[in-house]
mmCIF file of C-alpha atoms in Angstrom:
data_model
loop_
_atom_site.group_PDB
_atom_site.id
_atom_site.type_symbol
_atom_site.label_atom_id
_atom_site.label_comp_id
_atom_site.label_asym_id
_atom_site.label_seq_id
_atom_site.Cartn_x
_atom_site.Cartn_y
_atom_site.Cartn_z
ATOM 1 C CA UNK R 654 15.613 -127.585 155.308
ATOM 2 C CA UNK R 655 13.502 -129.373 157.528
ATOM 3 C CA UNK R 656 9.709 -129.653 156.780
ATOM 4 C CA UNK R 657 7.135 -127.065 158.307
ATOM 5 C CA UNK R 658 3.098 -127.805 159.101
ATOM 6 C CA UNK R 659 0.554 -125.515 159.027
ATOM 7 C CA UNK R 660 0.769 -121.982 161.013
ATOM 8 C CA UNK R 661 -2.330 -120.573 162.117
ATOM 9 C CA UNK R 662 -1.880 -117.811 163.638
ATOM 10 C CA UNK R 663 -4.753 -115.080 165.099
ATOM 11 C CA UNK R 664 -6.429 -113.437 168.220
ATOM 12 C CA UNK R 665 -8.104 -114.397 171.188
ATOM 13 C CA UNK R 666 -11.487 -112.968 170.727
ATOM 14 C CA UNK R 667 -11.986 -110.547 167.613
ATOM 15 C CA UNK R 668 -15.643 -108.451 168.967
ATOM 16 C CA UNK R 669 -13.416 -105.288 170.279
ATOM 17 C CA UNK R 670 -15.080 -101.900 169.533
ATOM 18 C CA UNK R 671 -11.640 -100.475 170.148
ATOM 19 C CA UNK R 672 -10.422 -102.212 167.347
ATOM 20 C CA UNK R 673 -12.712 -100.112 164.992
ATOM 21 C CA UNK R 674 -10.262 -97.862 162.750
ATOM 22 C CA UNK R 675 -6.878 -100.141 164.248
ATOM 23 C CA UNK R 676 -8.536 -103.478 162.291
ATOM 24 C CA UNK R 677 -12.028 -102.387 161.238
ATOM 25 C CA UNK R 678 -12.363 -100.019 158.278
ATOM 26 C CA UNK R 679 -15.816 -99.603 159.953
ATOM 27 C CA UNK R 680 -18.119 -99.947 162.826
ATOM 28 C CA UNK R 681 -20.912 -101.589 160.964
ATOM 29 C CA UNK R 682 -19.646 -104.708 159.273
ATOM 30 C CA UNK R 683 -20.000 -107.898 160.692
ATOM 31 C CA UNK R 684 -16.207 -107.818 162.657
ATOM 32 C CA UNK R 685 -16.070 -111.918 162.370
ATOM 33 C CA UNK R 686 -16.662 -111.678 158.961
ATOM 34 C CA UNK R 687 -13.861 -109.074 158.122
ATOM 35 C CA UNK R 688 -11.816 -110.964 160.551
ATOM 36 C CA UNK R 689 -12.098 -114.183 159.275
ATOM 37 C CA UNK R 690 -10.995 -112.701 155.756
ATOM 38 C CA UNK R 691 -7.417 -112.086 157.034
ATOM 39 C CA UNK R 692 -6.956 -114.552 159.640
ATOM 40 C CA UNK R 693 -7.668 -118.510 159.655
ATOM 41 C CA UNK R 694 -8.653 -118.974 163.280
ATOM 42 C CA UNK R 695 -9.359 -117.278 166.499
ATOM 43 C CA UNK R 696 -9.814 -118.441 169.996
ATOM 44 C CA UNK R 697 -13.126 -117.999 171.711
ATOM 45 C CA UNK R 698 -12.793 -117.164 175.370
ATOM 46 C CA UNK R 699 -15.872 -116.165 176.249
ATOM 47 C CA UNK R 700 -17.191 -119.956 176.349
ATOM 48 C CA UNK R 701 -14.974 -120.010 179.580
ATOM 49 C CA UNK R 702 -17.459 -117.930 181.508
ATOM 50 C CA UNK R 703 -21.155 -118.901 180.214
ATOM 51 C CA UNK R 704 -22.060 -121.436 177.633
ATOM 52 C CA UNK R 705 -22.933 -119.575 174.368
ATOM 53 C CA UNK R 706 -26.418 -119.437 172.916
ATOM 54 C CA UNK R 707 -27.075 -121.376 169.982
ATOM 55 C CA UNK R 708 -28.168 -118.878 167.993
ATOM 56 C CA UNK R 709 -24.696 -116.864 168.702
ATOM 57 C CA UNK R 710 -22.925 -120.230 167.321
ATOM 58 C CA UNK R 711 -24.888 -120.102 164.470
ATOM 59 C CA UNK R 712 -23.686 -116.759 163.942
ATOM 60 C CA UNK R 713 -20.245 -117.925 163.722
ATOM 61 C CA UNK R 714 -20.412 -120.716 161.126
ATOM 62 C CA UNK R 715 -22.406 -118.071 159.326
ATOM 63 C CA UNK R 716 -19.810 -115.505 159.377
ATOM 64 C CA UNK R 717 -16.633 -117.115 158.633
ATOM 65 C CA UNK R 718 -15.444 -119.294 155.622
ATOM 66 C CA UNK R 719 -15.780 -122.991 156.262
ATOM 67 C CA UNK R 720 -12.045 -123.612 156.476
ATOM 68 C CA UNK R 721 -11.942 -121.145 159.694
ATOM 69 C CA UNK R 722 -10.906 -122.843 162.684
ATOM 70 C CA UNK R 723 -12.390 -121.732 166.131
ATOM 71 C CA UNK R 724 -10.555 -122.825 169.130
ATOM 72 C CA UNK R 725 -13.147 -122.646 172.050
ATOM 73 C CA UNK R 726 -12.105 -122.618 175.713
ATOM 74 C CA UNK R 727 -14.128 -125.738 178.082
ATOM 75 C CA UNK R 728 -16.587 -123.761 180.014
ATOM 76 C CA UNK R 729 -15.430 -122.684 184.402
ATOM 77 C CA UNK R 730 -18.180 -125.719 185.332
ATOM 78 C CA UNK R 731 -16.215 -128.059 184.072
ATOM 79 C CA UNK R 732 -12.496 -127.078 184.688
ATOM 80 C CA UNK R 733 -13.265 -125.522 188.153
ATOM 81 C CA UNK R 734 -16.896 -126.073 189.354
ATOM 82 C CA UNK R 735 -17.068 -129.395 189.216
ATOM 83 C CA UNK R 736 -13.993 -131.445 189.725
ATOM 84 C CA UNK R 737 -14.845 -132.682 192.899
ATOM 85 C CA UNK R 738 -17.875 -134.474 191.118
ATOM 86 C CA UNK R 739 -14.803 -136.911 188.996
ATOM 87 C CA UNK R 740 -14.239 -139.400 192.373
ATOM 88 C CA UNK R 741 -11.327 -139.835 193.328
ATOM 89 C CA UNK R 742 -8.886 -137.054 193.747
ATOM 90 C CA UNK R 743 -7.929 -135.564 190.834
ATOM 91 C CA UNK R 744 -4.210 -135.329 191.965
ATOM 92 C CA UNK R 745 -3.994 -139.252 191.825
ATOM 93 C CA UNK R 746 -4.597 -140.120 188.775
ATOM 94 C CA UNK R 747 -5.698 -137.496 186.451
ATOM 95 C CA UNK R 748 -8.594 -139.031 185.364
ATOM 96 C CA UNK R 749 -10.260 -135.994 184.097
ATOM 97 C CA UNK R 750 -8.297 -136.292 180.888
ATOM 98 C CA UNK R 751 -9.554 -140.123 179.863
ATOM 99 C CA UNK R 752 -13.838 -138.545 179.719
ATOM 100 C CA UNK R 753 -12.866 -136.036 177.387
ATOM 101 C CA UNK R 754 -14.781 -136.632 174.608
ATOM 102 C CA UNK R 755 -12.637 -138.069 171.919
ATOM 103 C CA UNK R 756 -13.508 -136.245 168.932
ATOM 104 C CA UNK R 757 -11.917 -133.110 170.057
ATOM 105 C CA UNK R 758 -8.604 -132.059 170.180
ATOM 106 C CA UNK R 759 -7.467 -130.519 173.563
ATOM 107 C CA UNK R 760 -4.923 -128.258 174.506
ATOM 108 C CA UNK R 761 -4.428 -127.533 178.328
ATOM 109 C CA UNK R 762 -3.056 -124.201 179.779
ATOM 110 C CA UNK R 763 -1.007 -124.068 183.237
ATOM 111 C CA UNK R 764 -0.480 -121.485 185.760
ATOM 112 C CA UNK R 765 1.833 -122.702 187.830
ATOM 113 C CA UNK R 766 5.349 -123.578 187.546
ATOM 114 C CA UNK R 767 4.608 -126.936 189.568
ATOM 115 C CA UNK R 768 3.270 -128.227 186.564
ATOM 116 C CA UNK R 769 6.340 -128.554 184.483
ATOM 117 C CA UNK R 770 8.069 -131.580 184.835
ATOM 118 C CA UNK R 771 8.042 -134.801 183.048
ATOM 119 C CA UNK R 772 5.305 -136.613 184.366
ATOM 120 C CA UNK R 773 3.136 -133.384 183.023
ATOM 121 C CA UNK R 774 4.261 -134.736 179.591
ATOM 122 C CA UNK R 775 4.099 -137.932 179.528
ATOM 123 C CA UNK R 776 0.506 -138.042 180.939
ATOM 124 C CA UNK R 777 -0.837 -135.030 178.158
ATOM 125 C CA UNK R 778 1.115 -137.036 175.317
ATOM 126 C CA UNK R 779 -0.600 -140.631 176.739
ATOM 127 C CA UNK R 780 -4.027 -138.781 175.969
ATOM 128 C CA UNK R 781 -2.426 -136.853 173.173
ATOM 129 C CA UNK R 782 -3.388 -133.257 174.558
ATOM 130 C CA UNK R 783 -1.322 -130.427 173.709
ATOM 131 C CA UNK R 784 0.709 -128.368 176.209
ATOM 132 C CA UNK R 785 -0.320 -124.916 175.718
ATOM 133 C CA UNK R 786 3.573 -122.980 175.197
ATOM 134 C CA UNK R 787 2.752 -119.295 176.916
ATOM 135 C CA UNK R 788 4.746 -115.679 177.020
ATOM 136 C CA UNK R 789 3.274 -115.058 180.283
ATOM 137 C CA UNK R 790 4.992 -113.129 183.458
ATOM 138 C CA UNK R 791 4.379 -116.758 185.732
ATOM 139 C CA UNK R 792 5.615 -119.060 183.550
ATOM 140 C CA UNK R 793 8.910 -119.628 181.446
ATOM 141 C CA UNK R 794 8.366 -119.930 177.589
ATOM 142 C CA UNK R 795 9.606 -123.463 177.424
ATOM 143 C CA UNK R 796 8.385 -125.157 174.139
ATOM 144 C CA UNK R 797 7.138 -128.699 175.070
ATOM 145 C CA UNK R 798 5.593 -131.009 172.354
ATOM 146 C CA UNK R 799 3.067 -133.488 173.562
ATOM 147 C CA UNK R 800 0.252 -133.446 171.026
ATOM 148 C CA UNK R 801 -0.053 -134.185 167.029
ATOM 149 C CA UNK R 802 -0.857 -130.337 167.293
ATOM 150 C CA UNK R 803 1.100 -127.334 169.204
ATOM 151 C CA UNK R 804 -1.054 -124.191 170.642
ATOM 152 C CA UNK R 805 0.779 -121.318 171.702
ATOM 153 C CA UNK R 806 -0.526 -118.143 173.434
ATOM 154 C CA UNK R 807 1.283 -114.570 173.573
ATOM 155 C CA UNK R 808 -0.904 -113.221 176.624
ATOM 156 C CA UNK R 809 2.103 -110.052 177.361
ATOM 157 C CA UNK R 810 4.034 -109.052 180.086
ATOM 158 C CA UNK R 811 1.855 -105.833 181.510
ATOM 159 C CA UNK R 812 0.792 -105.582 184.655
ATOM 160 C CA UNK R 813 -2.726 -106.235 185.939
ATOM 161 C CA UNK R 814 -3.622 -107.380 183.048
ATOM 162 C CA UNK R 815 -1.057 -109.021 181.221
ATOM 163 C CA UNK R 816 -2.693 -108.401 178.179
ATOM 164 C CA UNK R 817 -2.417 -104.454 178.382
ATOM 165 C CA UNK R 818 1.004 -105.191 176.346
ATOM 166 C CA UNK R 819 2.533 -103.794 173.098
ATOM 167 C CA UNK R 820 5.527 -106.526 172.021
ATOM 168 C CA UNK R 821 8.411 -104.940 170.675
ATOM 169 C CA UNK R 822 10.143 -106.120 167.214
ATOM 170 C CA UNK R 823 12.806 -107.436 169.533
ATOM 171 C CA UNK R 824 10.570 -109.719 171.599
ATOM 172 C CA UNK R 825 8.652 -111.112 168.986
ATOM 173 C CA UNK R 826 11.855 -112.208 167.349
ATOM 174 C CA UNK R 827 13.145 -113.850 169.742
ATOM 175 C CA UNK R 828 10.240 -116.095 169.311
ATOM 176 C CA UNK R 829 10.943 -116.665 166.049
ATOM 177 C CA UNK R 830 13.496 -120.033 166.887
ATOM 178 C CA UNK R 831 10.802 -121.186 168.976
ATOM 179 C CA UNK R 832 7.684 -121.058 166.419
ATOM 180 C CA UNK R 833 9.989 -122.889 163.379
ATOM 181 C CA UNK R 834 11.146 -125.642 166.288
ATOM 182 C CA UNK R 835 7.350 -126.102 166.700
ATOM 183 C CA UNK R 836 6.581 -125.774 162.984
ATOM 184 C CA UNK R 837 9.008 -128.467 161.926
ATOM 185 C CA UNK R 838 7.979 -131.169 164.553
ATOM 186 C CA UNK R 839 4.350 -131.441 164.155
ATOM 187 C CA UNK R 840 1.641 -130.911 161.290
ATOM 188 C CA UNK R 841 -0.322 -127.772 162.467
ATOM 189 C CA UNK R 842 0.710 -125.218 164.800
ATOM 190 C CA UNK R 843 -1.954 -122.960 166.595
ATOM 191 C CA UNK R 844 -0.987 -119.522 167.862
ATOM 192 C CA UNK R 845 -3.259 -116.777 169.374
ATOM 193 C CA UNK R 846 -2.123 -113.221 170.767
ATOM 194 C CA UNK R 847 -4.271 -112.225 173.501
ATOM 195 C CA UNK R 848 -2.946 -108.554 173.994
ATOM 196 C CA UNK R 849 -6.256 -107.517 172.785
ATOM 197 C CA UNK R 850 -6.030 -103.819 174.356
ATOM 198 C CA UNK R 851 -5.995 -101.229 171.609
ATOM 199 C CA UNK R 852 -5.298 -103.873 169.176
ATOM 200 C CA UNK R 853 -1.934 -104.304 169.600
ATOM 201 C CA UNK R 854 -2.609 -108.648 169.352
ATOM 202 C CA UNK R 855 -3.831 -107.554 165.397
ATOM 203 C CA UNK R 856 -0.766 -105.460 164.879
ATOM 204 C CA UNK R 857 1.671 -108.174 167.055
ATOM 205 C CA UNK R 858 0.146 -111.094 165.024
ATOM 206 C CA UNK R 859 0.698 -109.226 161.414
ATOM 207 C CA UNK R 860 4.310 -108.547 162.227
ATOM 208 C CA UNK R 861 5.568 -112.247 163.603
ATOM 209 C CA UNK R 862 3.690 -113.243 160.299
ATOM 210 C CA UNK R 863 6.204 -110.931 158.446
ATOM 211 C CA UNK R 864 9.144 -111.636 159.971
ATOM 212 C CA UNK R 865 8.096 -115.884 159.297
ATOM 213 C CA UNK R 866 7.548 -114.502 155.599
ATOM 214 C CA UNK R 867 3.950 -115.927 155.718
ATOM 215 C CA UNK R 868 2.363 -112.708 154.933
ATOM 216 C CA UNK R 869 -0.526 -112.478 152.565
ATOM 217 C CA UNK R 870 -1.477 -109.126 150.216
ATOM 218 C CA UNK R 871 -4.859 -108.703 152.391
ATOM 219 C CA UNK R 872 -2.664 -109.177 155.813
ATOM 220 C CA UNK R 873 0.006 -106.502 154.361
ATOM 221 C CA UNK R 874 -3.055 -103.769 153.938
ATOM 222 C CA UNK R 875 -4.579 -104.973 157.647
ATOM 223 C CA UNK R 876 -0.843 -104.554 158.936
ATOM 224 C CA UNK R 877 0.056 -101.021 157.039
ATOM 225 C CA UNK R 878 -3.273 -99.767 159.080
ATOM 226 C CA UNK R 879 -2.891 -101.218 162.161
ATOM 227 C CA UNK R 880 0.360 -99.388 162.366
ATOM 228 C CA UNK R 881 -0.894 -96.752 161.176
ATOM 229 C CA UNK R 882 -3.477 -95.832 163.385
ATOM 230 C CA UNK R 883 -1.435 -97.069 166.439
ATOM 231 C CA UNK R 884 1.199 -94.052 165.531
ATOM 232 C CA UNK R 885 -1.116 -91.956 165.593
ATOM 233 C CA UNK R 886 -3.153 -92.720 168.776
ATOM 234 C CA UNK R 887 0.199 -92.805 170.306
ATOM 235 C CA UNK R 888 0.984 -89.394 169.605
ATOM 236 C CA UNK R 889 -2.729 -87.786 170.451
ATOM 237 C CA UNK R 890 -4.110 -90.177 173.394
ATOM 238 C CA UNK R 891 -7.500 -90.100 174.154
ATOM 239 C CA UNK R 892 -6.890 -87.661 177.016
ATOM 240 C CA UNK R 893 -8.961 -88.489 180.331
ATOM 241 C CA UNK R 894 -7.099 -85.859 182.188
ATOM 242 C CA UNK R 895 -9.857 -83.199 182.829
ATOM 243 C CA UNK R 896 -12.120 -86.111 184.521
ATOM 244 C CA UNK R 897 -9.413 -86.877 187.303
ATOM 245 C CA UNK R 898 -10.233 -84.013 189.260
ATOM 246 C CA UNK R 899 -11.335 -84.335 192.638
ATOM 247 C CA UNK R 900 -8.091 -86.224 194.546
ATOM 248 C CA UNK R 901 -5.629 -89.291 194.150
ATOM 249 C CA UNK R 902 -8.738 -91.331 195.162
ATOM 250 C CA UNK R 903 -10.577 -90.283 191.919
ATOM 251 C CA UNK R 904 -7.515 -90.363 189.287
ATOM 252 C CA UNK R 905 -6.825 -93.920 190.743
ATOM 253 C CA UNK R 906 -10.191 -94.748 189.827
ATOM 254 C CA UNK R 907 -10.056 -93.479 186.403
ATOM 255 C CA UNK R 908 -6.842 -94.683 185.195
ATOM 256 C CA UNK R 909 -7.332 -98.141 186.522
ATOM 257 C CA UNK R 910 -10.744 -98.158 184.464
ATOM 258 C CA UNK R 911 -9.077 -96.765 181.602
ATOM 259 C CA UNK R 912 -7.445 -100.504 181.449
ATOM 260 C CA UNK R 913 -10.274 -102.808 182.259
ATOM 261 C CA UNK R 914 -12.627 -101.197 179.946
ATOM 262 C CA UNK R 915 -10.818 -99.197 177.092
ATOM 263 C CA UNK R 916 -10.108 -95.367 177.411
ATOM 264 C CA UNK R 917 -12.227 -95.226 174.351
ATOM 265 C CA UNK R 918 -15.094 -97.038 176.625
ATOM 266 C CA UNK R 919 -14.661 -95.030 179.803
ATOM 267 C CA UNK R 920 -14.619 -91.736 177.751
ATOM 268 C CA UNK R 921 -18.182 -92.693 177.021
ATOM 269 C CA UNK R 922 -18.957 -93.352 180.842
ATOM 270 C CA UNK R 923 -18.998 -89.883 181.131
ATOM 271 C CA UNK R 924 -21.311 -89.054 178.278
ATOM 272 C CA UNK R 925 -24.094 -90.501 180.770
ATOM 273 C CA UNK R 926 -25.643 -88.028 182.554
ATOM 274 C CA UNK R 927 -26.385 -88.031 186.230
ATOM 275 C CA UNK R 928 -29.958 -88.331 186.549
ATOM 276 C CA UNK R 929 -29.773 -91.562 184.657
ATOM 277 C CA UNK R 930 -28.238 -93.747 186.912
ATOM 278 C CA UNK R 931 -30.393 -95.013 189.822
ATOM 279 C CA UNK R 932 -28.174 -96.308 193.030
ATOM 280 C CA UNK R 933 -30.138 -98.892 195.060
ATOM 281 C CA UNK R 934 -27.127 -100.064 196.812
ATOM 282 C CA UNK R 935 -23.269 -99.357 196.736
ATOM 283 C CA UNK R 936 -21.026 -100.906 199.283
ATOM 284 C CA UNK R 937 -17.729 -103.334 198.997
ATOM 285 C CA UNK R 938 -20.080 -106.227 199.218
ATOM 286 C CA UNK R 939 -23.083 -105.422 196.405
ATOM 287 C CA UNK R 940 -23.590 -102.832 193.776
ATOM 288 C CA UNK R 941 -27.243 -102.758 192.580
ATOM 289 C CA UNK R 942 -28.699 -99.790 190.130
ATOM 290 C CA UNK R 943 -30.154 -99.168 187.168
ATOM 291 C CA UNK R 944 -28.928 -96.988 184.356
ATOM 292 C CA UNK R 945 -31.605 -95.465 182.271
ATOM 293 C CA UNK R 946 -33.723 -98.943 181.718
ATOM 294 C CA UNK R 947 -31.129 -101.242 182.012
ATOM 295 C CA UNK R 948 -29.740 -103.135 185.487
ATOM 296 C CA UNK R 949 -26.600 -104.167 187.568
ATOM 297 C CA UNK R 950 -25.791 -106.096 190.187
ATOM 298 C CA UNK R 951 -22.335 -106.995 191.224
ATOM 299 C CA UNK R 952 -21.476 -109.312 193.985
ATOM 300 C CA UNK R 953 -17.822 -109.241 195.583
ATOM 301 C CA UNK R 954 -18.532 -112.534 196.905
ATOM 302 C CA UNK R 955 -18.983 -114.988 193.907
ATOM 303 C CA UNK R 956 -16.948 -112.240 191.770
ATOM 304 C CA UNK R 957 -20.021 -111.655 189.614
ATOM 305 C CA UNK R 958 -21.266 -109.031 187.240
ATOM 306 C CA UNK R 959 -24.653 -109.218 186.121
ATOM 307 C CA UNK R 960 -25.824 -106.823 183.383
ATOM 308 C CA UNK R 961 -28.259 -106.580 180.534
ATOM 309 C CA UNK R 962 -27.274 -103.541 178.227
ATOM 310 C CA UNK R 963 -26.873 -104.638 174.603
ATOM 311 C CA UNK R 964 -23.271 -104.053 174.569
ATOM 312 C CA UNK R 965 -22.870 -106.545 177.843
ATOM 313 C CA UNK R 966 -23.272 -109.449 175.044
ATOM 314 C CA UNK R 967 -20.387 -108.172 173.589
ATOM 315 C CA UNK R 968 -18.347 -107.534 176.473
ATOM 316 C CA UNK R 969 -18.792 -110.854 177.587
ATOM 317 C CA UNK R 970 -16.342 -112.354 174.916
ATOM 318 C CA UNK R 971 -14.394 -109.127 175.161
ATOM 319 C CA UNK R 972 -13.936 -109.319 178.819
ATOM 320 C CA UNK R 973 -14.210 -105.567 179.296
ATOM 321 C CA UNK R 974 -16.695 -103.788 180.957
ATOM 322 C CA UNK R 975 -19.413 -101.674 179.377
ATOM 323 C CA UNK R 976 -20.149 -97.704 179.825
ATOM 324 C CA UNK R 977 -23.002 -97.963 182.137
ATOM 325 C CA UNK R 978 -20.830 -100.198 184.520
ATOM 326 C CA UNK R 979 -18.245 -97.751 184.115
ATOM 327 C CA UNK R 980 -20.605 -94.512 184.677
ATOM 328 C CA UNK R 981 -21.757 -96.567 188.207
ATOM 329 C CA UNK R 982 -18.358 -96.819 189.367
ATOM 330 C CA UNK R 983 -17.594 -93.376 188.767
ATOM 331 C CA UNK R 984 -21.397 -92.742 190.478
ATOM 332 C CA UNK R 985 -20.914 -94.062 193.901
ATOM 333 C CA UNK R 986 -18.831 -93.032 196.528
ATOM 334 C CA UNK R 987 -14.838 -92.844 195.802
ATOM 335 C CA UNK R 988 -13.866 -95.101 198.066
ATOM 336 C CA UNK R 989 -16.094 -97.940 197.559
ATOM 337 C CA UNK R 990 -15.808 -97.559 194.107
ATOM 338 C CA UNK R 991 -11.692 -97.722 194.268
ATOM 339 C CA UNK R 992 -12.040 -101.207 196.023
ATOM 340 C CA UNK R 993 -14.500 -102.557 193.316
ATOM 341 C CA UNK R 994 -12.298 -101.574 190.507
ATOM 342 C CA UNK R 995 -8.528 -102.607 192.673
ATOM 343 C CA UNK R 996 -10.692 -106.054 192.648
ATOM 344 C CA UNK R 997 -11.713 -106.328 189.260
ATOM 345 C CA UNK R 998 -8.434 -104.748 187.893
ATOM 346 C CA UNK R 999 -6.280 -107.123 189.814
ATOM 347 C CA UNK R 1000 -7.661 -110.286 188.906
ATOM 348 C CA UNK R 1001 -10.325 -109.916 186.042
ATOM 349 C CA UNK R 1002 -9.901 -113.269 185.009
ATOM 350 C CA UNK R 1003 -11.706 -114.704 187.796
ATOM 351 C CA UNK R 1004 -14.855 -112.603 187.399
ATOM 352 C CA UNK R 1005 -17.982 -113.649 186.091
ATOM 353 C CA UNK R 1006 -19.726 -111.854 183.654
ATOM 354 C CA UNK R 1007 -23.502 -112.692 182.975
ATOM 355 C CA UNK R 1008 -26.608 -111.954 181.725
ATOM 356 C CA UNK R 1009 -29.782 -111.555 184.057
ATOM 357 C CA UNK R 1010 -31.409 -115.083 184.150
ATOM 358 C CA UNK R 1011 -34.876 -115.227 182.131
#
C-alpha cells in the first residue's frame, strides 16, 4: 500500500449558534474549545472581511490545544483592494505571489474555469503554493498537486448559497479516490467543509472521516449526535409558516432570510417588538435605524453592513446576519426590503460586514 500523510480534516468557521444541540452539548461553553477537542484545524474566514482584533487572536491560542492548526484567509485589501498598488499588471507576471511573506504556507482558491491550465501549475508549484481542490457548482473537482501541502474545500452544490447543502453518503464517497490520491502524494492534507448551515459541514466531516476509517471515540459520540439531532429537526422544522402572511412579496422575504441568517435566527427576528426598531431611512440605496440601543446602516453601493449588536462580532466570522438586521428587513416596506435581501442572498460573499468605526 502506498504511504499516506497527515489528514486534517474540519470546518470553515466553528462560532454557529445553530450548531448548539447539532455539535454543542451547550450554549455556554467556549464553542472553540469544544471544537478544537474533536477536530485538529479549522479555517478562519472571517479574516477575509476585517482584520481581527488582537485580543480575539488571543482568544484562539487560548482556546485550542497547541497542536491545532488555524488556516486563516488573506484579508479583501490585499487580494482585491489593492492589486493595482503591485506595478505592473498583475496578468503579466504574477508577481503578487514572489512578496508573500515566506514563512507562511499559501493555498490559493479560483473561481473561474480560466484558471485551470498548466501554466496555473507550474507558476503555484515555482512558489510552492497549493491549489485549493473545490466541490463547488463553477468549478470541476479536478485534484491538482502543486504544493508540499494539499487544501481541499467541500463548499456544496445549493443554490444561493452553495453552502446551504446536505452531501449525501453517495457524494461524499465518491470523494473518497480523490482524498487517498492526495493523501499518498504529499505529507499533510488540509480539508475544510464549508456547508456550515444547520451543521451539516460537522455531520459531512464526521462521516468522510468514517468511511477513511480515521474516526476517533470522541468524533464517534460528536457524529452519533449530529445525526441525531439532524433526524429530528428534519422531521419537526422550525416552522416559519404563520409569519408569511401578507402576499408572495412577504413569504419571498421570509424564506430567503430563513437561508442567509438561520431559521433558528429569523424566528428570533420576530421576538422584537415593533416599537423597538427606529427607521431613519429605508430605500434600495441606504438602510439606517436603530433597534432598541443598537445601530445599522447598510449601503447597496460598497455592499456594506455596519452593525454593533453583540452578536454582530459573531456573525462576522459566521457570515450570517443577526436578529435585529433581520427584524429591520421585515420592518420596512416589502418591496424595498425584497431587493435588499435578493442582493444579499444572491451574492453574500461579496458583502462587507463591519463594526461601527471608534
Amino acid at each position: 500500500m502506498a504511504n499516506t500523510g497527515r489528514f486534517l480534516l474540519g470546518t470553515s468557521g466553528w462560532s454557529y449558534a445553530e450548531w448548539v444541540a447539532v455539535f454543542y452539548p451547550t450554549s455556554t461553553e467556549s464553542k472553540l474549545g469544544f471544537y478544537s477537542k474533536i477536530f485538529p484545524t479549522v479555517e478562519i474566514d472571517s479574516t477575509f472581511y476585517a482584520f481581527p482584533k488582537e485580543g480575539m487572536v488571543l482568544g484562539w491560542d487560548r482556546y485550542s490545544p497547541r497542536n491545532f492548526v488555524f488556516n486563516a484567509k488573506l484579508p479583501q485589501t490585499i487580494t482585491h483592494e489593492r492589486l493595482e498598488a503591485l506595478g505592473k499588471p498583475i496578468e503579466d507576471e504574477l508577481e503578487f505571489l514572489s512578496l508573500l511573506p515566506h514563512s507562511f504556507k499559501y493555498a490559493i482558491e479560483f473561481r473561474h474555469k480560466s484558471w485551470l491550465r498548466d501554466e496555473t501549475w507550474k507558476i503555484l508549484s515555482k512558489y510552492n503554493v497549493a491549489y485549493t481542490i473545490v466541490d463547488e457548482p463553477l468549478l470541476p473537482p479536478e485534484v491538482h498537486v502543486t504544493a508540499d501541502f494539499a487544501y481541499i474545500r467541500w463548499h456544496g452544490r445549493g443554490q444561493r448559497p452553495w453552502y446551504d447543502y446536505h452531501y449525501t453518503e453517495k457524494e461524499l464517497a465518491d470523494w473518497l479516490p480523490k482524498v487517498k490520491e492526495v493523501e499518498g502524494s504529499i505529507r499533510t492534507t488540509y480539508g475544510y467543509f464549508n456547508n456550515h448551515f444547520h451543521g451539516y459541514a460537522v455531520e459531512n466531516a464526521l462521516s468522510i472521516l468514517r468511511m477513511l476509517d480515521k474516526l476517533t471515540p470522541a468524533q464517534e459520540v460528536a457524529l452519533k449526535r449530529a445525526r441525531t439531532h439532524l433526524k429530528q429537526a428534519k422531521e419537526k422544522p422550525v416552522g416559519l409558516g404563520e409569519f408569511t402572511r401578507g402576499g408572495e412579496d412577504r413569504a419571498k422575504i421570509v424564506d430567503l432570510l430563513g437561508e442567509v441568517m438561520g431559521e433558528t435566527r429569523l424566528a428570533r427576528s420576530f421576538t422584537i417588538p415593533d416599537e423597538d426598531v427606529k427607521i431613519k431611512e429605508a430605500n434600495l440605496k441606504t438602510i439606517d435605524a436603530r433597534i432598541r440601543d443598537y445601530t445599522l446602516k447598510m449601503d447597496m453601493a460598497s455592499k456594506t453592513i455596519v452593525h454593533d449588536c453583540g452578536d454582530w462580532e459573531r456573525a462576522i466570522e459566521t457570515r450570517q446576519l443577526c436578529k435585529h438586521i433581520g427584524k429591520v428587513l421585515l420592518t420596512i416596506p416589502e418591496q424595498v426590503a425584497l431587493g435588499w435581501v435578493l442582493a444579499i442572498h444572491e451574492n453574500l460573499d461579496t458583502w462587507k460586514f463591519q463594526q461601527p468605526k471608534k
